[in-house]
Each structure stands twice: as structure tokens, then as C-alpha cells.
Short mmCIF file of C-alpha atoms and ligand atoms in Angstrom, two decimals:
data_model
loop_
_atom_site.label_atom_id
_atom_site.label_comp_id
_atom_site.label_asym_id
_atom_site.label_seq_id
_atom_site.Cartn_x
_atom_site.Cartn_y
_atom_site.Cartn_z
CA MET O 1 0.00 -0.02 -0.04
CA LEU O 2 1.43 3.40 -0.99
CA ASN O 3 1.40 7.01 0.17
CA VAL O 4 0.65 9.05 -2.95
CA GLY O 5 0.61 12.74 -3.66
CA VAL O 6 -1.18 14.50 -6.63
CA VAL O 7 0.09 17.96 -7.30
CA GLY O 8 -2.44 19.92 -9.41
CA ALA O 9 -5.24 17.69 -8.05
CA THR O 10 -7.90 20.44 -9.00
CA GLY O 11 -6.80 20.70 -12.56
CA MET O 12 -7.83 19.03 -15.82
CA VAL O 13 -5.18 16.40 -15.67
CA GLY O 14 -5.06 16.18 -11.80
CA GLU O 15 -8.81 15.58 -11.38
CA VAL O 16 -8.50 12.54 -13.71
CA PHE O 17 -5.47 11.25 -11.77
CA MET O 18 -7.67 11.34 -8.68
CA GLU O 19 -10.44 9.49 -10.52
CA ILE O 20 -8.42 6.71 -12.16
CA LEU O 21 -6.50 5.88 -8.99
CA GLY O 22 -9.63 4.34 -7.56
CA LYS O 23 -10.86 3.06 -10.98
CA HIS O 24 -7.65 1.06 -11.51
CA ARG O 25 -7.52 -0.09 -7.82
CA PHE O 26 -4.04 1.54 -7.31
CA PRO O 27 -2.90 0.37 -3.84
CA ILE O 28 -3.46 3.58 -1.95
CA LYS O 29 -2.88 3.91 1.87
CA ASN O 30 -2.94 7.75 2.04
CA LEU O 31 -3.68 10.03 -0.70
CA ARG O 32 -2.62 13.68 -0.53
CA PRO O 33 -3.96 16.22 -3.20
CA PHE O 34 -2.04 19.46 -3.66
CA ALA O 35 -3.00 22.63 -5.53
CA SER O 36 -2.52 26.44 -5.25
CA GLU O 37 -3.20 28.29 -1.97
CA LYS O 38 -6.71 29.31 -3.20
CA SER O 39 -7.76 25.64 -3.25
CA GLU O 40 -6.36 24.83 0.18
CA GLY O 41 -8.98 22.89 2.31
CA LEU O 42 -11.16 21.98 -0.69
CA LYS O 43 -12.39 18.38 -0.34
CA ILE O 44 -11.88 15.88 -3.19
CA LYS O 45 -13.48 12.39 -3.20
CA ALA O 46 -11.30 9.57 -4.55
CA CYS O 47 -10.78 5.92 -3.78
CA GLY O 48 -13.89 5.86 -1.76
CA LYS O 49 -12.83 8.60 0.68
CA GLU O 50 -12.69 12.36 0.97
CA TRP O 51 -9.22 14.00 0.97
CA SER O 52 -8.38 17.73 1.80
CA VAL O 53 -6.28 19.76 -0.64
CA GLU O 54 -3.05 21.20 0.68
CA SER O 55 -0.74 23.87 -0.68
CA LEU O 56 2.91 23.14 -1.38
CA LYS O 57 5.25 23.75 1.66
CA PRO O 58 8.81 22.75 2.52
CA ASN O 59 9.08 19.04 3.33
CA CYS O 60 5.42 18.50 2.37
CA PHE O 61 6.39 15.25 0.48
CA ASP O 62 7.93 13.54 3.43
CA GLY O 63 6.59 10.02 3.93
CA LEU O 64 5.20 9.80 0.28
CA ASP O 65 6.35 6.92 -1.99
CA LEU O 66 4.99 8.67 -5.20
CA VAL O 67 4.04 12.06 -6.37
CA PHE O 68 2.18 12.86 -9.66
CA PHE O 69 2.84 16.39 -10.82
CA SER O 70 0.53 18.22 -13.25
CA SER O 71 0.69 21.84 -12.24
CA GLY O 72 2.94 23.20 -15.09
CA ASP O 73 6.71 23.52 -15.81
CA ASP O 74 7.63 26.00 -13.12
CA ILE O 75 5.97 24.18 -10.22
CA SER O 76 7.63 20.90 -11.42
CA LYS O 77 10.96 22.51 -11.76
CA GLU O 78 10.91 23.68 -8.18
CA TRP O 79 9.07 20.83 -6.47
CA ALA O 80 9.79 17.53 -8.31
CA PRO O 81 13.34 17.51 -7.11
CA GLN O 82 12.15 18.01 -3.64
CA ALA O 83 9.81 15.01 -3.91
CA MET O 84 12.81 12.93 -4.98
CA LYS O 85 14.78 14.31 -2.05
CA SER O 86 12.06 13.09 0.26
CA GLY O 87 12.52 9.69 -1.15
CA ALA O 88 9.49 9.64 -3.49
CA PHE O 89 9.18 8.88 -7.26
CA ALA O 90 8.00 12.12 -9.04
CA ILE O 91 5.97 11.32 -12.16
CA ASP O 92 5.87 14.62 -14.02
CA ASN O 93 3.33 15.70 -16.66
CA SER O 94 5.06 18.98 -17.46
CA ALA O 95 7.73 19.54 -20.13
CA ALA O 96 10.36 20.48 -17.30
CA PHE O 97 12.35 17.22 -17.51
CA ARG O 98 11.32 15.62 -20.64
CA MET O 99 14.51 16.31 -22.66
CA ASN O 100 16.85 16.16 -19.78
CA PRO O 101 19.23 13.32 -20.45
CA ASP O 102 19.34 12.48 -16.72
CA TYR O 103 15.69 11.50 -16.52
CA PRO O 104 13.66 8.88 -18.50
CA LEU O 105 10.73 9.92 -20.69
CA VAL O 106 8.48 6.95 -20.76
CA VAL O 107 5.50 5.46 -22.64
CA PRO O 108 5.23 1.96 -21.16
CA GLU O 109 4.17 0.33 -24.48
CA VAL O 110 7.48 1.68 -26.08
CA ASN O 111 10.26 2.04 -23.54
CA ALA O 112 9.37 0.57 -20.08
CA HIS O 113 12.90 -0.67 -20.00
CA ARG O 114 13.93 2.72 -19.14
CA LEU O 115 12.15 2.67 -15.85
CA PRO O 116 14.30 2.44 -12.69
CA PRO O 117 13.72 -0.26 -9.94
CA ARG O 118 11.44 0.61 -7.01
CA SER O 119 14.50 1.13 -4.88
CA ARG O 120 15.80 4.08 -6.81
CA PRO O 121 13.30 6.88 -6.59
CA THR O 122 13.84 9.55 -9.36
CA ILE O 123 11.92 12.02 -11.67
CA ILE O 124 10.16 10.23 -14.54
CA ALA O 125 8.87 12.50 -17.23
CA ASN O 126 5.47 11.82 -18.86
CA PRO O 127 5.69 12.92 -22.54
CA ASN O 128 3.56 15.57 -24.26
CA CYS O 129 0.01 14.32 -25.04
CA SER O 130 0.20 14.38 -28.80
CA THR O 131 3.57 12.51 -28.61
CA ILE O 132 2.21 9.68 -26.57
CA GLN O 133 -0.56 8.71 -28.97
CA LEU O 134 1.86 9.03 -31.90
CA VAL O 135 4.52 6.76 -30.44
CA VAL O 136 2.06 4.11 -29.38
CA ALA O 137 0.93 3.93 -33.08
CA LEU O 138 4.56 4.08 -34.41
CA GLN O 139 5.83 1.37 -31.98
CA ALA O 140 3.33 -1.10 -33.59
CA LEU O 141 4.95 -0.35 -36.99
CA ARG O 142 8.54 -0.22 -35.79
CA SER O 143 9.51 -3.63 -37.15
CA PHE O 144 9.00 -2.35 -40.76
CA GLY O 145 11.96 -0.06 -40.40
CA LEU O 146 10.78 3.58 -39.67
CA LYS O 147 12.46 6.06 -42.08
CA GLU O 148 10.21 9.25 -41.81
CA VAL O 149 7.23 10.46 -39.91
CA ARG O 150 5.10 13.40 -40.71
CA VAL O 151 2.24 14.46 -38.44
CA ALA O 152 -0.56 17.05 -38.69
CA SER O 153 -2.47 17.38 -35.35
CA TYR O 154 -5.97 18.46 -34.64
CA GLN O 155 -5.85 19.20 -30.90
CA SER O 156 -8.75 19.72 -28.54
CA VAL O 157 -9.29 22.66 -26.18
CA SER O 158 -8.86 20.54 -23.10
CA GLY O 159 -5.11 20.29 -23.89
CA ALA O 160 -4.87 23.91 -22.59
CA GLY O 161 -6.21 23.02 -19.15
CA LYS O 162 -9.56 23.81 -17.57
CA ALA O 163 -9.54 27.27 -19.07
CA GLY O 164 -9.68 25.79 -22.70
CA PRO O 165 -13.16 24.23 -22.71
CA GLU O 166 -14.57 27.21 -20.74
CA GLU O 167 -13.34 29.67 -23.36
CA LEU O 168 -14.66 27.48 -26.23
CA LEU O 169 -18.01 27.13 -24.69
CA ASN O 170 -18.35 30.90 -23.59
CA GLN O 171 -17.38 31.98 -27.14
CA THR O 172 -19.72 29.53 -28.71
CA LYS O 173 -22.64 30.76 -26.46
CA GLU O 174 -21.78 34.41 -27.34
CA GLN O 175 -21.65 33.72 -31.13
CA ILE O 176 -24.99 31.94 -30.97
CA GLN O 177 -26.75 34.51 -28.82
CA THR O 178 -25.41 37.62 -30.44
CA GLY O 179 -24.14 36.63 -33.68
CA GLN O 180 -20.47 37.69 -32.85
CA ILE O 181 -17.73 37.16 -30.35
CA LYS O 182 -16.81 40.37 -28.53
CA SER O 183 -14.83 39.02 -25.53
CA LYS O 184 -11.11 38.92 -25.91
CA PRO O 185 -9.45 35.51 -26.21
CA GLN O 186 -7.52 34.68 -23.03
CA THR O 187 -6.24 31.20 -23.41
CA PHE O 188 -5.74 30.96 -27.18
CA ALA O 189 -4.13 33.52 -29.58
CA HIS O 190 -7.45 33.89 -31.56
CA GLU O 191 -11.16 33.08 -31.10
CA ILE O 192 -11.25 29.31 -30.94
CA ALA O 193 -15.06 28.88 -31.47
CA PHE O 194 -15.79 28.05 -35.08
CA ASN O 195 -12.08 28.45 -35.96
CA CYS O 196 -8.74 26.62 -36.37
CA ILE O 197 -5.58 28.04 -34.79
CA PRO O 198 -2.33 27.00 -36.41
CA GLN O 199 -0.33 27.61 -33.12
CA ILE O 200 0.08 25.56 -29.98
CA GLY O 201 2.63 27.24 -27.64
CA SER O 202 5.08 29.85 -28.79
CA PHE O 203 7.05 30.08 -31.94
CA ASP O 204 10.92 30.03 -32.24
CA GLU O 205 13.12 31.47 -34.96
CA SER O 206 12.70 28.30 -37.09
CA GLY O 207 9.00 28.94 -37.55
CA PHE O 208 7.95 25.91 -35.60
CA CYS O 209 5.85 26.27 -32.42
CA SER O 210 6.72 24.63 -29.08
CA GLU O 211 4.21 21.83 -29.43
CA GLU O 212 5.60 20.88 -32.82
CA LEU O 213 9.21 20.75 -31.44
CA LYS O 214 8.01 18.67 -28.47
CA ILE O 215 6.52 16.11 -30.79
CA ILE O 216 9.66 15.97 -33.04
CA ASN O 217 12.20 15.78 -30.17
CA GLU O 218 10.12 13.47 -27.69
CA THR O 219 9.38 10.98 -30.41
CA ARG O 220 13.06 10.55 -31.09
CA LYS O 221 14.10 10.19 -27.34
CA ILE O 222 11.20 7.68 -26.48
CA MET O 223 11.75 5.57 -29.56
CA GLU O 224 15.48 5.86 -29.07
CA LEU O 225 15.82 6.79 -32.68
CA PRO O 226 17.83 10.04 -32.61
CA ASN O 227 18.15 10.33 -36.40
CA LEU O 228 14.61 9.59 -37.22
CA LYS O 229 13.19 12.16 -39.67
CA VAL O 230 10.10 13.59 -37.94
CA SER O 231 8.19 16.78 -38.87
CA SER O 232 4.96 18.06 -37.30
CA PHE O 233 2.36 20.87 -37.76
CA THR O 234 0.09 21.28 -34.86
CA VAL O 235 -3.39 22.95 -34.94
CA ARG O 236 -5.90 23.82 -32.15
CA VAL O 237 -9.42 22.99 -33.20
CA PRO O 238 -12.80 23.54 -31.37
CA THR O 239 -13.31 20.00 -30.17
CA LEU O 240 -13.66 19.65 -26.49
CA ASN O 241 -11.47 16.60 -25.74
CA ALA O 242 -9.19 13.93 -27.41
CA HIS O 243 -6.48 14.86 -29.96
CA SER O 244 -6.60 13.62 -33.62
CA GLU O 245 -3.57 13.24 -35.83
CA ALA O 246 -3.08 12.59 -39.64
CA VAL O 247 0.16 10.71 -39.84
CA TRP O 248 2.35 9.77 -42.86
CA VAL O 249 4.88 7.09 -42.04
CA THR O 250 7.55 6.06 -44.55
CA PHE O 251 9.19 2.74 -44.15
CA GLU O 252 12.59 1.43 -45.38
CA LYS O 253 10.82 -0.91 -47.70
CA PRO O 254 7.25 -1.49 -49.15
CA VAL O 255 4.77 -2.98 -46.59
CA THR O 256 1.56 -4.76 -47.52
CA ARG O 257 -1.97 -4.02 -46.24
CA ALA O 258 -2.02 -7.36 -44.58
CA GLN O 259 1.23 -6.58 -42.72
CA MET O 260 -0.02 -3.22 -41.63
CA HIS O 261 -3.27 -4.54 -40.39
CA SER O 262 -1.78 -7.48 -38.49
CA ALA O 263 0.79 -5.19 -36.78
CA LEU O 264 -1.86 -2.70 -35.68
CA GLU O 265 -4.40 -5.34 -34.53
CA SER O 266 -1.98 -6.91 -32.11
CA ALA O 267 -0.27 -3.80 -30.75
CA PRO O 268 -0.53 -3.03 -26.90
CA GLY O 269 -2.55 0.04 -25.98
CA LEU O 270 -3.91 0.42 -29.33
CA ARG O 271 -7.32 -0.18 -30.96
CA PHE O 272 -7.28 -0.70 -34.76
CA VAL O 273 -10.47 0.34 -36.61
CA PRO O 274 -10.52 -1.27 -40.07
CA GLN O 275 -12.50 0.57 -42.60
CA ARG O 276 -15.25 -1.86 -43.63
CA GLU O 277 -17.62 0.77 -44.40
CA GLY O 278 -17.34 4.40 -45.56
CA LYS O 279 -17.60 5.91 -41.99
CA ASP O 280 -15.61 3.37 -40.13
CA TYR O 281 -12.89 5.48 -38.38
CA PRO O 282 -12.34 6.95 -34.90
CA THR O 283 -13.38 10.40 -34.01
CA ALA O 284 -12.41 12.65 -31.04
CA ARG O 285 -15.97 12.57 -29.66
CA GLU O 286 -16.11 8.77 -29.60
CA VAL O 287 -12.64 8.29 -28.28
CA SER O 288 -12.94 10.87 -25.44
CA GLY O 289 -13.04 9.08 -22.14
CA GLN O 290 -11.52 5.86 -23.55
CA ASP O 291 -8.19 4.40 -22.58
CA PRO O 292 -6.74 3.07 -25.88
CA VAL O 293 -5.11 5.02 -28.72
CA TYR O 294 -7.34 4.47 -31.81
CA VAL O 295 -5.92 4.10 -35.31
CA GLY O 296 -8.10 4.12 -38.46
CA ARG O 297 -8.14 5.32 -42.22
CA VAL O 298 -4.96 3.23 -42.71
CA HIS O 299 -4.04 3.42 -46.51
CA GLN O 300 -1.06 3.41 -48.76
CA ASP O 301 0.19 6.56 -50.29
CA LEU O 302 -0.54 6.85 -54.13
CA SER O 303 2.86 8.14 -55.11
CA ASP O 304 5.13 6.14 -52.68
CA PRO O 305 4.43 2.33 -51.89
CA ASN O 306 6.73 2.78 -48.76
CA THR O 307 4.48 5.36 -47.28
CA TRP O 308 1.26 4.67 -45.42
CA LEU O 309 -1.23 7.16 -44.04
CA MET O 310 -3.24 6.83 -40.83
CA TRP O 311 -5.56 8.67 -38.39
CA VAL O 312 -4.47 8.47 -34.78
CA VAL O 313 -6.95 9.59 -32.05
CA GLY O 314 -6.34 9.51 -28.31
CA ASP O 315 -7.78 11.06 -25.17
CA ASN O 316 -5.15 13.64 -24.23
CA ILE O 317 -6.17 13.65 -20.56
CA LEU O 318 -6.23 9.71 -20.25
CA LYS O 319 -3.51 8.11 -22.32
CA GLY O 320 -2.04 11.55 -23.19
CA ALA O 321 -1.50 12.34 -19.47
CA ALA O 322 -2.99 10.75 -16.35
CA LEU O 323 -3.27 7.21 -17.66
CA ASN O 324 0.18 7.02 -18.98
CA GLY O 325 1.43 8.39 -15.59
CA LEU O 326 -0.52 5.71 -13.67
CA GLN O 327 0.65 3.06 -16.01
CA ILE O 328 4.35 4.17 -15.30
CA ALA O 329 3.67 3.89 -11.57
CA GLN O 330 1.99 0.38 -11.98
CA LYS O 331 5.19 -0.78 -13.77
CA ILE O 332 7.43 0.42 -10.99
CA PHE O 333 5.26 -0.70 -8.08
CA GLY O 334 3.40 -3.49 -9.73
N1 NAP Q 401 -4.36 19.20 -20.52
C1 NAP Q 401 -3.73 18.35 -21.21
O1 NAP Q 401 -4.12 17.64 -22.15
C2 NAP Q 401 -2.30 17.96 -20.67
C3 NAP Q 401 -1.76 16.74 -21.29
C4 NAP Q 401 -0.48 16.38 -20.93
C5 NAP Q 401 0.24 17.20 -19.99
N2 NAP Q 401 -0.39 18.29 -19.48
C6 NAP Q 401 0.33 19.12 -18.48
O2 NAP Q 401 -0.20 18.88 -17.20
C7 NAP Q 401 0.05 20.12 -16.44
C8 NAP Q 401 -1.35 20.58 -15.93
O3 NAP Q 401 -2.15 20.69 -16.96
P1 NAP Q 401 -3.83 20.86 -16.82
O4 NAP Q 401 -4.34 20.85 -18.28
O5 NAP Q 401 -4.37 19.99 -15.85
O6 NAP Q 401 -3.94 22.40 -16.37
P2 NAP Q 401 -5.02 23.08 -15.31
O7 NAP Q 401 -6.37 22.49 -15.66
O8 NAP Q 401 -4.86 24.57 -15.65
O9 NAP Q 401 -4.67 22.76 -13.92
C9 NAP Q 401 -3.54 23.35 -13.27
C10 NAP Q 401 -3.36 22.73 -11.81
O10 NAP Q 401 -2.16 23.32 -11.22
C11 NAP Q 401 -2.50 23.85 -10.01
N3 NAP Q 401 -1.64 24.97 -9.55
C12 NAP Q 401 -1.56 26.23 -9.95
N4 NAP Q 401 -0.75 27.00 -9.21
C13 NAP Q 401 -0.19 26.22 -8.40
C14 NAP Q 401 0.63 26.27 -7.32
N5 NAP Q 401 1.26 27.47 -7.00
N6 NAP Q 401 0.92 25.18 -6.52
C15 NAP Q 401 0.24 24.04 -6.70
N7 NAP Q 401 -0.51 23.78 -7.75
C16 NAP Q 401 -0.81 24.86 -8.52
C17 NAP Q 401 -3.98 24.33 -10.12
O11 NAP Q 401 -4.53 24.50 -8.83
P3 NAP Q 401 -5.72 25.56 -8.55
O12 NAP Q 401 -6.96 24.92 -8.91
O13 NAP Q 401 -5.76 25.65 -7.07
O14 NAP Q 401 -5.43 26.82 -9.37
C18 NAP Q 401 -4.50 23.10 -10.97
O15 NAP Q 401 -4.74 22.07 -10.01
C19 NAP Q 401 0.72 21.09 -17.33
O16 NAP Q 401 2.13 20.97 -17.21
C20 NAP Q 401 0.40 20.54 -18.75
O17 NAP Q 401 1.39 20.93 -19.74
C21 NAP Q 401 -1.60 18.66 -19.80
#
């Protein structure tokens, strides 16, 4: 039985952490939710009990075996090393440690071998949500020899935290009730209602935005393929939850339809949707709330027999964040 902390327990990802700990019967002895000072004392129900939210204070992680972090980069940078010092594993959803060579970046279906033994508490980085669903699908096809990956994403507003869906719903209401949106966008760079925004995060001088660079760099690190050609273009769309990706994968040699289907059907963490009828493919609305990564619309490129296209959809809060974190913990403590 474990003593577990959840930092950011009142947020989009943290709330789901609290929920799935009970659902997956994680062996909890004591559960300690943390959030900002404004949430101190708030009661959260999880694992059949009510727990009181605390704020972060020096030595607050003493006695814990494991702390899940989902409060953003700055909080993780400051507090995850403190959890480690207190003898706990820190499983971190932020980007703070993902590309740090000293810490593993783990998707259990792909590189569980990077996890340390239970006796060596450390920080373990949970990858970016769009990267997780991509690498679960790529891992299924790895044996064909990955040469190049291109991905265009269609990412839901829940990826921006609790403020994302709130902004989409408010703007939608405003548009319907008044015929226009007058309120200023707060969370996204432009109005997200009835719109698509080709920016997630900030741009650098290369013209790529931070979300795109996360997908490129994290995919290479997790798959241990530092020279893999990866390119990505990320777009925020007005869906509430679950991210969709159009992916082009080029292999070293031609791959048959039967080989593709067989590899995808048997892959862990993945649900393959064969296209028997015209509208057989996964969509964000259907996949929202589900654990597996869904793959559909698998077809060969017309101009290159070594390239296949596919549609990859995953719940960004579940497999893209909390569920992947929990699976990491299950591997360590299981
Ligand atoms: N949303 C996603 O799809 C997704 C996917 C993968 C990774 N992530 C990462 O997960 C993290 C959280 O994202 P989210 O979407 O859950 O955001 P969110 O809904 O905005 O939640 C933020 C959480 O951080 C807490 N927090 C704020 N200031 C704090 C402080 N000073 N001390 C302790 N806690 C504090 C908030 O508590 P209060 O309620 O008290 O303000 C809240 O619980 C981010 O690093 C994000 O990049 C998110």
C-alpha cells in the first residue's frame, strides 16, 4: 500500500488522476492532493474517501512513495526534485524534465525498460499528449523500419487545461446568442469557437511552435531513434477533448496492407479500426473518455508504396497524461 501525492489535483489532468487511481484499484494507503493556495482545504472524493487539498510547503512530500505532478513547468522544476529528495518517485506531466538526459521519458508500451527499480526513486517524465498517442501507433509499426514520420495534429481545447473548454463554450454561446464574439481571447491566440488556430505554444526562430518541437524531439527520445526524420504541424481545433492526428509514415521498404493490419491489430494500448464501411474510423468525440489509442483510415500513399497514412486519435487527458502516468507507476510498483 502506497502513500501518494497528486500535485495539481484540482486541474484538468489532476482531477482525472484522482479519479483513475480508484478505478484502477491503485494500492493507496494515504492520498494527498495538492494545488494552489486558493484551493487549500477543498475536499476531493477519490478511492472511496474524501481528501483535503493542501498547498505546497517545504518538506510536504515527506513520507510519500510517489508524487504525480500536473501543475505546469515552473511548479515541477521547483518541487519535483524536492519529492525526490524526500524519497518519493516524481512522475511529471510537465515539459520541465522531458528532454533532460538524466531522466527517463516513458510510454510503457514503447520504452518501459527505461524505468528504474522501485529502490531508486527519481523523476520520470510523462511525454507531451500528442507525442504519446503518436509513439504508441509508431511502435506497432517499428519492425517495418521507420524512415520518416510526418504528422498534422487537430488538438482539442482540453489540452490547454480547464480554461480551454471554458473559453470555447463561452465564445460559442456568445456567437449563437449575439451573432458575434466580442470577448477577448484569453487562453488561445485567436477566437477558438468556429475556428482553427495553427499555433500551440510559442514560436521559435525556425517557424515551428513549441508543441511541434515537443513532438519531434520527444518522439526521437522515447523511440531511441535520434536520427529519425520527424516533422509536425500542430493545430488547435474547437473539439472539447481528445486529439486527432493525420500521420504519414515512410518505411525502409514496401509494406503490404495485410502486414499493416496485422501489426496494428496486435499492438498493446492500441485499438485498430478497419475501414469496412465508408464511415468506419475513430473520431475525437467517440474516443474521448476511452483508454486506448485508436488508429483508422490506414491506407497506402498513391505516389510512394513505402509510405502509409493513418488517423490516430487518443484522449489527451487519459493516455495523453494521467493514464500514462498511472501506467508508469503500475510498472514500478506492480
Ligand atoms: N491538459 C492536457 O491535455 C495535458 C496533457 C499532458 C500534459 N499536461 C500538462 O499537465 C500540467 C497541468 O495541465 P492541466 O491541463 O491539468 O492544467 P489546469 O487545468 O490549468 O490545472 C492546473 C493545476 O495546477 C494547480 N496549480 C496552479 N498553481 C499552483 C501552485 N502554485 N501550487 C500548486 N498547484 C498549482 C492548479 O490548482 P488551482 O486549482 O488551485 O489553481 C490546478 O490544479 C501542465 O504541465 C500541462 O502541460 C496537460
